[in-house]
XYZ file of C-alpha atoms in Angstrom:
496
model
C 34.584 -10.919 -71.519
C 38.553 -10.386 -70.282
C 38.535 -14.177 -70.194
C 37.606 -14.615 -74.034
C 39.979 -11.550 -75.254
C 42.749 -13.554 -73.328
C 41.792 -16.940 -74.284
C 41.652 -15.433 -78.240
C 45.432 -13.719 -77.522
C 46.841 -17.052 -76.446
C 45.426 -19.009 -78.796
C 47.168 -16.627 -81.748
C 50.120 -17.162 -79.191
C 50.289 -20.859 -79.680
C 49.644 -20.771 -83.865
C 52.413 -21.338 -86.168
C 52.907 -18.815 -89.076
C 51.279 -20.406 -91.665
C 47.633 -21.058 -89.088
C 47.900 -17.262 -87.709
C 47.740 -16.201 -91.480
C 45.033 -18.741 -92.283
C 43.013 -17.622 -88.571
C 43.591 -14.004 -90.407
C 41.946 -14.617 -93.405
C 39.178 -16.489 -92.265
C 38.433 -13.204 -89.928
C 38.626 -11.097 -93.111
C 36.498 -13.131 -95.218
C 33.939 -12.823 -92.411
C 33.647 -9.573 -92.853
C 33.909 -9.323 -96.375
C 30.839 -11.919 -96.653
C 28.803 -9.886 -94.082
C 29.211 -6.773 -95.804
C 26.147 -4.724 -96.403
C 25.539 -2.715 -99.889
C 25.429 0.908 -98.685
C 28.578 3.039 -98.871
C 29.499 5.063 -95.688
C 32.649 6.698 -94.715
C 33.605 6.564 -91.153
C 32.658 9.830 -89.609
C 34.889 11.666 -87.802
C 32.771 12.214 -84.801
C 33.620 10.740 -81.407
C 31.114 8.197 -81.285
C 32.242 5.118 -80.267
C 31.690 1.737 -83.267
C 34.578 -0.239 -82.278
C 34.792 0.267 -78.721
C 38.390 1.266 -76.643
C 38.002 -1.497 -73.475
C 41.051 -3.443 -75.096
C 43.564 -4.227 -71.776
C 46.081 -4.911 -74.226
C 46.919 -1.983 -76.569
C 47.812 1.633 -74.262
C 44.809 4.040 -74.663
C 47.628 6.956 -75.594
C 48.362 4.319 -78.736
C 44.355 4.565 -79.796
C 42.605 7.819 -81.368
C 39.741 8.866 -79.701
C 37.530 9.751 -83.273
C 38.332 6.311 -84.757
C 38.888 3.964 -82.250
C 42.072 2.550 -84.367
C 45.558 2.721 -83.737
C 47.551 6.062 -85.017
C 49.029 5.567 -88.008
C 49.817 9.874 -87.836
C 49.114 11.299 -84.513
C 48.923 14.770 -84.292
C 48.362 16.656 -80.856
C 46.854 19.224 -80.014
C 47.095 22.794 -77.990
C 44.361 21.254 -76.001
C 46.991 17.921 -75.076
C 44.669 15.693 -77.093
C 45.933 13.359 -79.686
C 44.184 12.469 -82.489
C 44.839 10.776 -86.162
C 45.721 13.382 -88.870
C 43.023 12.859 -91.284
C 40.731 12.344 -88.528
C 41.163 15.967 -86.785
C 41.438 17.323 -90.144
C 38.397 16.485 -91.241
C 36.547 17.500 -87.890
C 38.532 21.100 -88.151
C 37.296 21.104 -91.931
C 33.536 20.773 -90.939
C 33.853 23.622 -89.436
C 34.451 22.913 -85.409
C 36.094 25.171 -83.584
C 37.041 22.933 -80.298
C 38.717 19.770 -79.453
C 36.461 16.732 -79.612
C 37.219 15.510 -76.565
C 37.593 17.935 -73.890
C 35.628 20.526 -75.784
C 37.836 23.555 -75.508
C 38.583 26.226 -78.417
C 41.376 25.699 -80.304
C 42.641 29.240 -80.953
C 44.869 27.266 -84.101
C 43.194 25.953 -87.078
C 45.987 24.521 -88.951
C 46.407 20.631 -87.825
C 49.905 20.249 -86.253
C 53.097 18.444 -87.742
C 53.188 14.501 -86.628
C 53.934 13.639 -82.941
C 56.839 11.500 -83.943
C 58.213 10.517 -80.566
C 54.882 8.603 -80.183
C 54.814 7.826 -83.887
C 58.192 5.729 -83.154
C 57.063 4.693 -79.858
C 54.191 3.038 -81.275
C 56.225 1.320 -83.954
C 58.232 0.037 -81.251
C 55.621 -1.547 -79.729
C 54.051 -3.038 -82.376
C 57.180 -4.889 -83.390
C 56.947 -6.711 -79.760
C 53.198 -6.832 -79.497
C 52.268 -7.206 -83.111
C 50.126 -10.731 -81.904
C 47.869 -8.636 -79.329
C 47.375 -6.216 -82.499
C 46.234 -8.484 -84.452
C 44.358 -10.091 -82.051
C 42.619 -6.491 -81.244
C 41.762 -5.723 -84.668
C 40.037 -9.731 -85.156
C 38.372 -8.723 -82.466
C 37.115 -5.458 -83.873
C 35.950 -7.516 -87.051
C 34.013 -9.605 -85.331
C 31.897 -7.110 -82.773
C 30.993 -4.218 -85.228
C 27.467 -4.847 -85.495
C 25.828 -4.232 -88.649
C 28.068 -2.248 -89.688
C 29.297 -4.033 -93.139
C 30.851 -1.413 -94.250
C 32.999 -1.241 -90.864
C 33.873 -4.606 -91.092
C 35.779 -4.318 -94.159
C 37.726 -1.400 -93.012
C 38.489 -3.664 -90.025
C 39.513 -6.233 -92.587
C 42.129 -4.105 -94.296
C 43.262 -2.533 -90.787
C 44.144 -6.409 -89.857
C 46.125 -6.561 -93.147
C 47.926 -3.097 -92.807
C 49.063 -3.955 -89.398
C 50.590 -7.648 -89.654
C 52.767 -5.732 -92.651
C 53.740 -3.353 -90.502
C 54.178 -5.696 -86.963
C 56.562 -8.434 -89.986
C 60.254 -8.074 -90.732
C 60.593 -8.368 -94.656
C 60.493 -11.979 -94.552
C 58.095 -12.531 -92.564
C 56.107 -10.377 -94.556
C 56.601 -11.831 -97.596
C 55.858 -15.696 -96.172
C 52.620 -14.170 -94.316
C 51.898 -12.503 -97.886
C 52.058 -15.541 -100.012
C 50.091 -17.890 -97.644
C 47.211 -14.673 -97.949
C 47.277 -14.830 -101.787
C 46.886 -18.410 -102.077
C 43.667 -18.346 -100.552
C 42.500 -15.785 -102.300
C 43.153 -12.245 -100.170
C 44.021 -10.611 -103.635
C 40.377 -10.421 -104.968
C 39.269 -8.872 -101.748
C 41.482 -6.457 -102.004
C 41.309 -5.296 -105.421
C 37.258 -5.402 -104.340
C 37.843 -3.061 -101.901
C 40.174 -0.339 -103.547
C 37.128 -0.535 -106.215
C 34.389 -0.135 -103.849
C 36.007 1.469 -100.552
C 35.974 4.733 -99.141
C 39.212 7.192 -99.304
C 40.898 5.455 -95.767
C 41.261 1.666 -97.226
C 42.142 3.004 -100.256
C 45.073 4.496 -98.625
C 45.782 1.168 -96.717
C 44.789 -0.706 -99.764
C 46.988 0.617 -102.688
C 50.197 -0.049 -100.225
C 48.703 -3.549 -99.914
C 48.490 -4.271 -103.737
C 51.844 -3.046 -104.282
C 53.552 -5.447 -101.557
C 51.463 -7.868 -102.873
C 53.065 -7.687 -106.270
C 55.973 -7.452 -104.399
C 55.504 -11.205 -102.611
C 53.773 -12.179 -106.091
C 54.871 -10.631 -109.275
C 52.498 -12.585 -111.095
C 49.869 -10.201 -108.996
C 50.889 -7.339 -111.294
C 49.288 -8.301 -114.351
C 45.753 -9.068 -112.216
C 45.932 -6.098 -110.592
C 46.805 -3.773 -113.985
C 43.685 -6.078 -115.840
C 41.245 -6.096 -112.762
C 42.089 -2.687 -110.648
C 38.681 0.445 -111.891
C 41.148 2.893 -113.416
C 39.257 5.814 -113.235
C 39.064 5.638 -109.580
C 42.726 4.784 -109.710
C 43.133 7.857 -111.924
C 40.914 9.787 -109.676
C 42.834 9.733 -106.497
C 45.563 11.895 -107.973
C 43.218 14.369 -107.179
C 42.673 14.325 -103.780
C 44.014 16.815 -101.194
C 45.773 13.979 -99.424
C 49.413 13.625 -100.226
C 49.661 9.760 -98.839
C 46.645 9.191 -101.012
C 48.549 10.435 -103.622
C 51.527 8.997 -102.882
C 50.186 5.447 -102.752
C 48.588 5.956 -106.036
C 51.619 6.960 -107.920
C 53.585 4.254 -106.534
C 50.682 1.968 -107.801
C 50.531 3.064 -111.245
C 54.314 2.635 -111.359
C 54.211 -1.315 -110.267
C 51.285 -1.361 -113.284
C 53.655 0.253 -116.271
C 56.350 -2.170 -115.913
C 54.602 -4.960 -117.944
C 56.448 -7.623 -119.959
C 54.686 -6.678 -123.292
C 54.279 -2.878 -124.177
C 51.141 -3.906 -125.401
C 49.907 -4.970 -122.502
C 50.593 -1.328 -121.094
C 49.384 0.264 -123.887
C 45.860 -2.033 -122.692
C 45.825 -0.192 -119.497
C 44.698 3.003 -121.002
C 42.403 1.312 -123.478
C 38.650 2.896 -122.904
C 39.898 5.875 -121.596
C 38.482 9.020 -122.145
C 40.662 11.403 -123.544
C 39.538 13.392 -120.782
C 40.402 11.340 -118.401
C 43.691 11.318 -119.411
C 44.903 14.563 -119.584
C 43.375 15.290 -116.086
C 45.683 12.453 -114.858
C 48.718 14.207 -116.414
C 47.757 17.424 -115.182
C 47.308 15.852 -111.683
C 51.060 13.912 -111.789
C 52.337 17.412 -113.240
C 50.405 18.696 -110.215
C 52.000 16.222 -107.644
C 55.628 16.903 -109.312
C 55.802 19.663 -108.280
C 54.745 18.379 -104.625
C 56.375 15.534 -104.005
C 59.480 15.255 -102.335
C 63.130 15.493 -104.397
C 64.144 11.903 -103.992
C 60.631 10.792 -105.924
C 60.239 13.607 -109.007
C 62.526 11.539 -111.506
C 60.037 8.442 -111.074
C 56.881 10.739 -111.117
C 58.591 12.056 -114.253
C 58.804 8.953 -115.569
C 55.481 7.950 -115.146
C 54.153 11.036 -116.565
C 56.044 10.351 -119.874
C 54.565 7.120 -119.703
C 51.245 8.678 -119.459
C 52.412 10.884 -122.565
C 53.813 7.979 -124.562
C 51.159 5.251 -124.037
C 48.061 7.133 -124.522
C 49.263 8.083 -127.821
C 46.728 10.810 -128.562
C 48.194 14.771 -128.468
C 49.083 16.194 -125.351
C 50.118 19.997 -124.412
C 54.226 20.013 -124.412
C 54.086 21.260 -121.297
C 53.629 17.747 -119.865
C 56.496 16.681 -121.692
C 58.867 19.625 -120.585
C 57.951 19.759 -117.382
C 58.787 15.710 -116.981
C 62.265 16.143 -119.087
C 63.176 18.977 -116.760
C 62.728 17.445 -113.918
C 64.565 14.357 -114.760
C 67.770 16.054 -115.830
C 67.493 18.350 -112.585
C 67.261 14.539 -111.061
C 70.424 13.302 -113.124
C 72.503 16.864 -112.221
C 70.938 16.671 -108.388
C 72.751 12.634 -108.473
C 75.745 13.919 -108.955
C 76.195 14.500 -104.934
C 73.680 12.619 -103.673
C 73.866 8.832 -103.386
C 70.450 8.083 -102.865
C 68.855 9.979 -105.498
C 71.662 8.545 -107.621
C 70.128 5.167 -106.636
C 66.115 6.296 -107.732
C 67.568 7.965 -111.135
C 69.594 4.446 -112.167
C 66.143 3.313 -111.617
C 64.065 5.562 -113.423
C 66.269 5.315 -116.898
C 65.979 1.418 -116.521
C 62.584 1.808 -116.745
C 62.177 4.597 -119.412
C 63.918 1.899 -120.929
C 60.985 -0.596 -121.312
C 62.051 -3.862 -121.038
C 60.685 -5.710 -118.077
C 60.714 -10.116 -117.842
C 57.026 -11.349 -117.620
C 57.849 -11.298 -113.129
C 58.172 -7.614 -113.937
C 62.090 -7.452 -113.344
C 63.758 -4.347 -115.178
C 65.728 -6.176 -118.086
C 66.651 -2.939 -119.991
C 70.317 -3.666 -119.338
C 70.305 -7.544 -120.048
C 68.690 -6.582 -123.498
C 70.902 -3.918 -124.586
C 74.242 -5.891 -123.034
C 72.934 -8.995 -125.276
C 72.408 -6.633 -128.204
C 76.482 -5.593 -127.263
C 77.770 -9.142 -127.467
C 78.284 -9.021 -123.830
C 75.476 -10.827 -122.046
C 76.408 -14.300 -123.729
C 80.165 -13.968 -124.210
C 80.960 -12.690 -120.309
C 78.605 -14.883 -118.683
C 76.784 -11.710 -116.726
C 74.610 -13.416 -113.709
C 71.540 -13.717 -113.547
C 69.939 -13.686 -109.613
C 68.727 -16.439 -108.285
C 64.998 -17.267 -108.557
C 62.206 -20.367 -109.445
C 62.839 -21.932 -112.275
C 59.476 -20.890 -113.353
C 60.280 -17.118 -113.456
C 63.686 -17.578 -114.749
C 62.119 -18.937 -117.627
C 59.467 -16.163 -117.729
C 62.216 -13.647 -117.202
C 63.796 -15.444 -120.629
C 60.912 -14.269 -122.990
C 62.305 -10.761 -123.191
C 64.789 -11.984 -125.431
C 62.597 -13.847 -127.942
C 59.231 -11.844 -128.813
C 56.718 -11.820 -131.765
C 57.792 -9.374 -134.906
C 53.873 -7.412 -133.857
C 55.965 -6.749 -129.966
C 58.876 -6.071 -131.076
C 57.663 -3.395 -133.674
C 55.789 -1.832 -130.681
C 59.028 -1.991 -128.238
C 61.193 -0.384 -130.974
C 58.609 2.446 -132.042
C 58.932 2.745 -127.871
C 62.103 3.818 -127.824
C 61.956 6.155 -130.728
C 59.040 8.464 -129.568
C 60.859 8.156 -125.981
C 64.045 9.345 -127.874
C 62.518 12.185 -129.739
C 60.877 13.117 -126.494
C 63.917 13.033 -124.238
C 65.689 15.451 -126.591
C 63.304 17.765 -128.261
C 61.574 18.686 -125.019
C 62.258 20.609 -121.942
C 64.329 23.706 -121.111
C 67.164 22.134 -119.765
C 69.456 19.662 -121.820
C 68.697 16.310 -120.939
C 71.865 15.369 -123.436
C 73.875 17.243 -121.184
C 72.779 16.101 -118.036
C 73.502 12.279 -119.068
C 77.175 13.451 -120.078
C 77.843 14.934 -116.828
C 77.100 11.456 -115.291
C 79.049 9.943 -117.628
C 82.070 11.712 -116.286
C 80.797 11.532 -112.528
C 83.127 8.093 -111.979
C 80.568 6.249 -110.179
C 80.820 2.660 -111.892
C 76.536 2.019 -111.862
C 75.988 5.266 -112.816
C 78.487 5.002 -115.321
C 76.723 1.776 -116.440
C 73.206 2.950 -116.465
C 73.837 5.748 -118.302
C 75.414 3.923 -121.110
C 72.762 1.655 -121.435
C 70.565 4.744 -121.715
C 72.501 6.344 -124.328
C 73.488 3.162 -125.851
C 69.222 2.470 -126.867
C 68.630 6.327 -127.581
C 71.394 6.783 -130.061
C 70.313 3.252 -131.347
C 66.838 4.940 -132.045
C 67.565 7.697 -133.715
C 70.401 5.755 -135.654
C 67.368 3.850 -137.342
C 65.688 7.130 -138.820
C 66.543 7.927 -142.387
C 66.891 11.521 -142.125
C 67.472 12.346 -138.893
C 66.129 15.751 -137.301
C 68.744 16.018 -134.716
C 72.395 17.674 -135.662
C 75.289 15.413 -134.519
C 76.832 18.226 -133.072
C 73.722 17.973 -130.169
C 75.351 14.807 -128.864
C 79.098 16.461 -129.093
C 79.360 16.175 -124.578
C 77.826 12.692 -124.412
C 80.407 11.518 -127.368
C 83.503 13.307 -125.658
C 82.311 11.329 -122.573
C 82.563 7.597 -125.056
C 85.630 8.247 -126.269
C 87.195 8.898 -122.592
C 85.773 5.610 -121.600
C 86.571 3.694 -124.202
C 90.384 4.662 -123.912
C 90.194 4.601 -120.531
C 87.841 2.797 -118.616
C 88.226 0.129 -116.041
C 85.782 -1.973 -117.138
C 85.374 -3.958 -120.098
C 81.628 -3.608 -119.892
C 81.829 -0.258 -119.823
C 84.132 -0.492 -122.873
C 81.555 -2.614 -125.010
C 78.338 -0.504 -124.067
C 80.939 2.901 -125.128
C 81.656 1.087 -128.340
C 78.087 0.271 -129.172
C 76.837 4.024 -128.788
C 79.994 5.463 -131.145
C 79.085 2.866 -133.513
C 75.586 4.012 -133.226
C 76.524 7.590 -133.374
C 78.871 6.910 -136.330
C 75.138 5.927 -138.375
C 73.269 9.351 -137.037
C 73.114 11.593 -140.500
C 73.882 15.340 -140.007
């Protein structure tokens, strides 16, 4: 039996990149096609399915409830290690002592992550990331009847190779897997598997999408949204995680239409129990993420169009111009919030590329007359990326009522001034910032400019316009300059 596990290792020693993804997939496939009907969700006993003989992977590396490698470790009083969810589900049915050496455990609460051997274990994955994958083939192919095992397995073999890859690796081993079909087994299995390869599994879709952007508009038509919608709810803060990361990739569609699709035969119900859940995970998540989560809740609010409590919509405004203020001194969240008003923005190239600020800089003048660059891609998708600019009458009718209901909602909700937030980053100096927030301002003044009789006073806008002026007179850059120009004039049209 040692003889075979080595023979297998070398073999995957000796395969070039494109055969050790193709030797992959045909392991997954395997175990998709062997899969039996009934639904069960690995039990966190310690009873050996997968076996722990492996000569390859360190024993310390392997939990002892699931047989795979941590992904969370957690250790004990006792001096055991175990995977998070694992030992938290074993505490949670109500044992009182440590599965493997069988002594009380005086604390109930599961312990914060081991992450010296969290990092350790990266470590050694990124030298021994063949032997993983090797292992976890391995595991596919000697779990007995177990059908619903073997597709765990399957999604284990494609969690780890991203993990073991460098980001191009990744990306190369990625786009070998879709073209021979890995996408449809995965979308299979977020739709039919239990709560642990959903986890793995929503991460998966959105670096596939990633690799592929053509994957996002599968994924968005193919993907069961209620269970999508459903995950919000779990206890699980990855779960959650994943999932809102997910349903961002799946908003930023080419055609606002096509977004509006994804809520099409949704309950009304189901719906505002998704908001509630984001509004629940707001206030969860950590700082860095509660601008995008904000986002995607006024997405929620926006798209569905059917009425919604205003608390969804203050609670989101709020925590977007706490976001914008909290950029102000930190670079990174500065980073995420440029982000986030891009895509409030709504204008994405059919590859899914944010194209907020090409539109509004070709609605300036700017785009054609300076020449801005455009980054490097296929042919293919540069042309795709090109259709933003040219759309039928029916989309753009739906992209302008867009911005006007995500106008009216930006300023008429919250407690805090999200007018007065965007000025203040107007005058923080920093030149994307700068940028970004002109663009914003520059397609919400343009918004409300188009209403006959405006129900916002002039005098709201009084910081943001202070903020024009000083760039126009004196900034740096001339796109800067145009974008200031374009909101004034915009501003100049705003009754009251």
């Amino acid at each position: 039996m040692k003889e075979t596990t080595t023979l297998k290792t070398n073999m995957l020693d000796s395969f070039a990149p494109a055969d050790l993804t193709k030797f992959i997939f045909s392991r997954i496939t395997k175990a998709a096609l062997e899969q039996e009907t009934e639904e069960v969700v690995l039990p966190a006993q310690g009873v050996d399915y997968v076996g722990r003989t492996s000569t390859n992977i360190p024993q310390e590396f392997i939990c002892p409830l699931t047989g795979l490698i941590f992904e969370d470790p957690v250790t004990l009083e006792t001096g055991q290690t175990f995977e998070r969810a694992s030992i938290k589900s074993w505490i949670s049915k109500g044992n009182r002592t440590c599965p493997v050496t069988r002594r009380s455990l005086e604390c109930q609460n599961v312990p914060c992550s081991n992450f010296i051997l969290k990092r350790v274990i990266t470590n050694w994955k990124s030298e021994h990331w063949r032997q993983l994958l090797a292992y976890f083939s391995k595991l596919a192919g000697n779990s007995g009847g177990h059908g619903w095992l073997k597709n765990e397995i399957a999604v284990s073999v494609l969690e780890q190779l991203l993990i073991a890859l460098n980001q191009d690796q990744r990306k190369a081993a990625l786009v070998q897997l879709l073209s021979l079909g890995i996408l449809q087994f995965l979308i299979e299995r977020f739709n039919r598997g239990n709560a642990r390869e959903k986890i793995c599994v929503s991460v998966l879709l959105c670096s596939c999408i990633e690799a592929d952007t053509n994957c996002r508009n599968v994924v968005a038509r193919n993907v069961d949204k209620i269970r999508l919608l459903n995950l919000l709810q779990r206890a699980e803060l990855v779960l959650r995680r994943n999932t809102f990361l997910l349903l961002t990739e799946l908003i930023c569609l080419n055609r606002r239409k096509d977004a509006k699709f994804f809520f099409k035969g949704l309950h009304k119900d189901n719906i505002v129990k998704a908001m509630h859940d984001l509004q629940t995970y707001l206030q969860d998540c950590p700082c860095e993420q509660k601008i995008m989560v904000a986002v995607l809740l006024l997405h929620f609010n926006l798209l569905a169009e059917t009425d919604m409590p205003s608390t969804y919509r203050d609670d989101a405004v709020d925590a977007m111009t706490l976001a914008l203020e909290r950029s102000l001194s930190d670079g990174r969240s500065r980073e995420i919030c440029c982000k986030a008003l891009l895509i409030l923005g709504g204008y994405f190239s059919f590859s899914g590329k944010i194209m907020t600020e090409d539109w509004i800089l070709k609605q300036a003048g700017f785009l054609e007359g300076f020449g801005v660059e455009n980054p490097v891609e296929e042919q293919n998708n540069a042309l795709a990326d090109a259709t933003v600019m040219t759309m039928e009458d029916e989309e753009q009718e739906t992209r302008e009522k867009w911005l006007l209901d995500a106008s009216a909602l930006l300023i008429g909700s919250g407690k805090k001034s999200f007018v007065e937030a965007l000025s203040k980053c107007l005058g923080s100096g920093n030149s994307e910032m700068v940028r970004i927030c002109l663009t914003t301002v520059a397609w919400l003044s343009s918004a409300l400019a188009s209403l006959n009789d405006s129900e916002f006073e002039l005098s709201a806008f009084l910081a943001v316009i202070t903020q024009l002026i000083e760039c126009l007179q004196h900034g740096d850059l001339i796109e800067h300059k145009v974008l200031a120009s374009m909101c004034l004039l915009n501003f100049s049209r705003i009754q009251g």
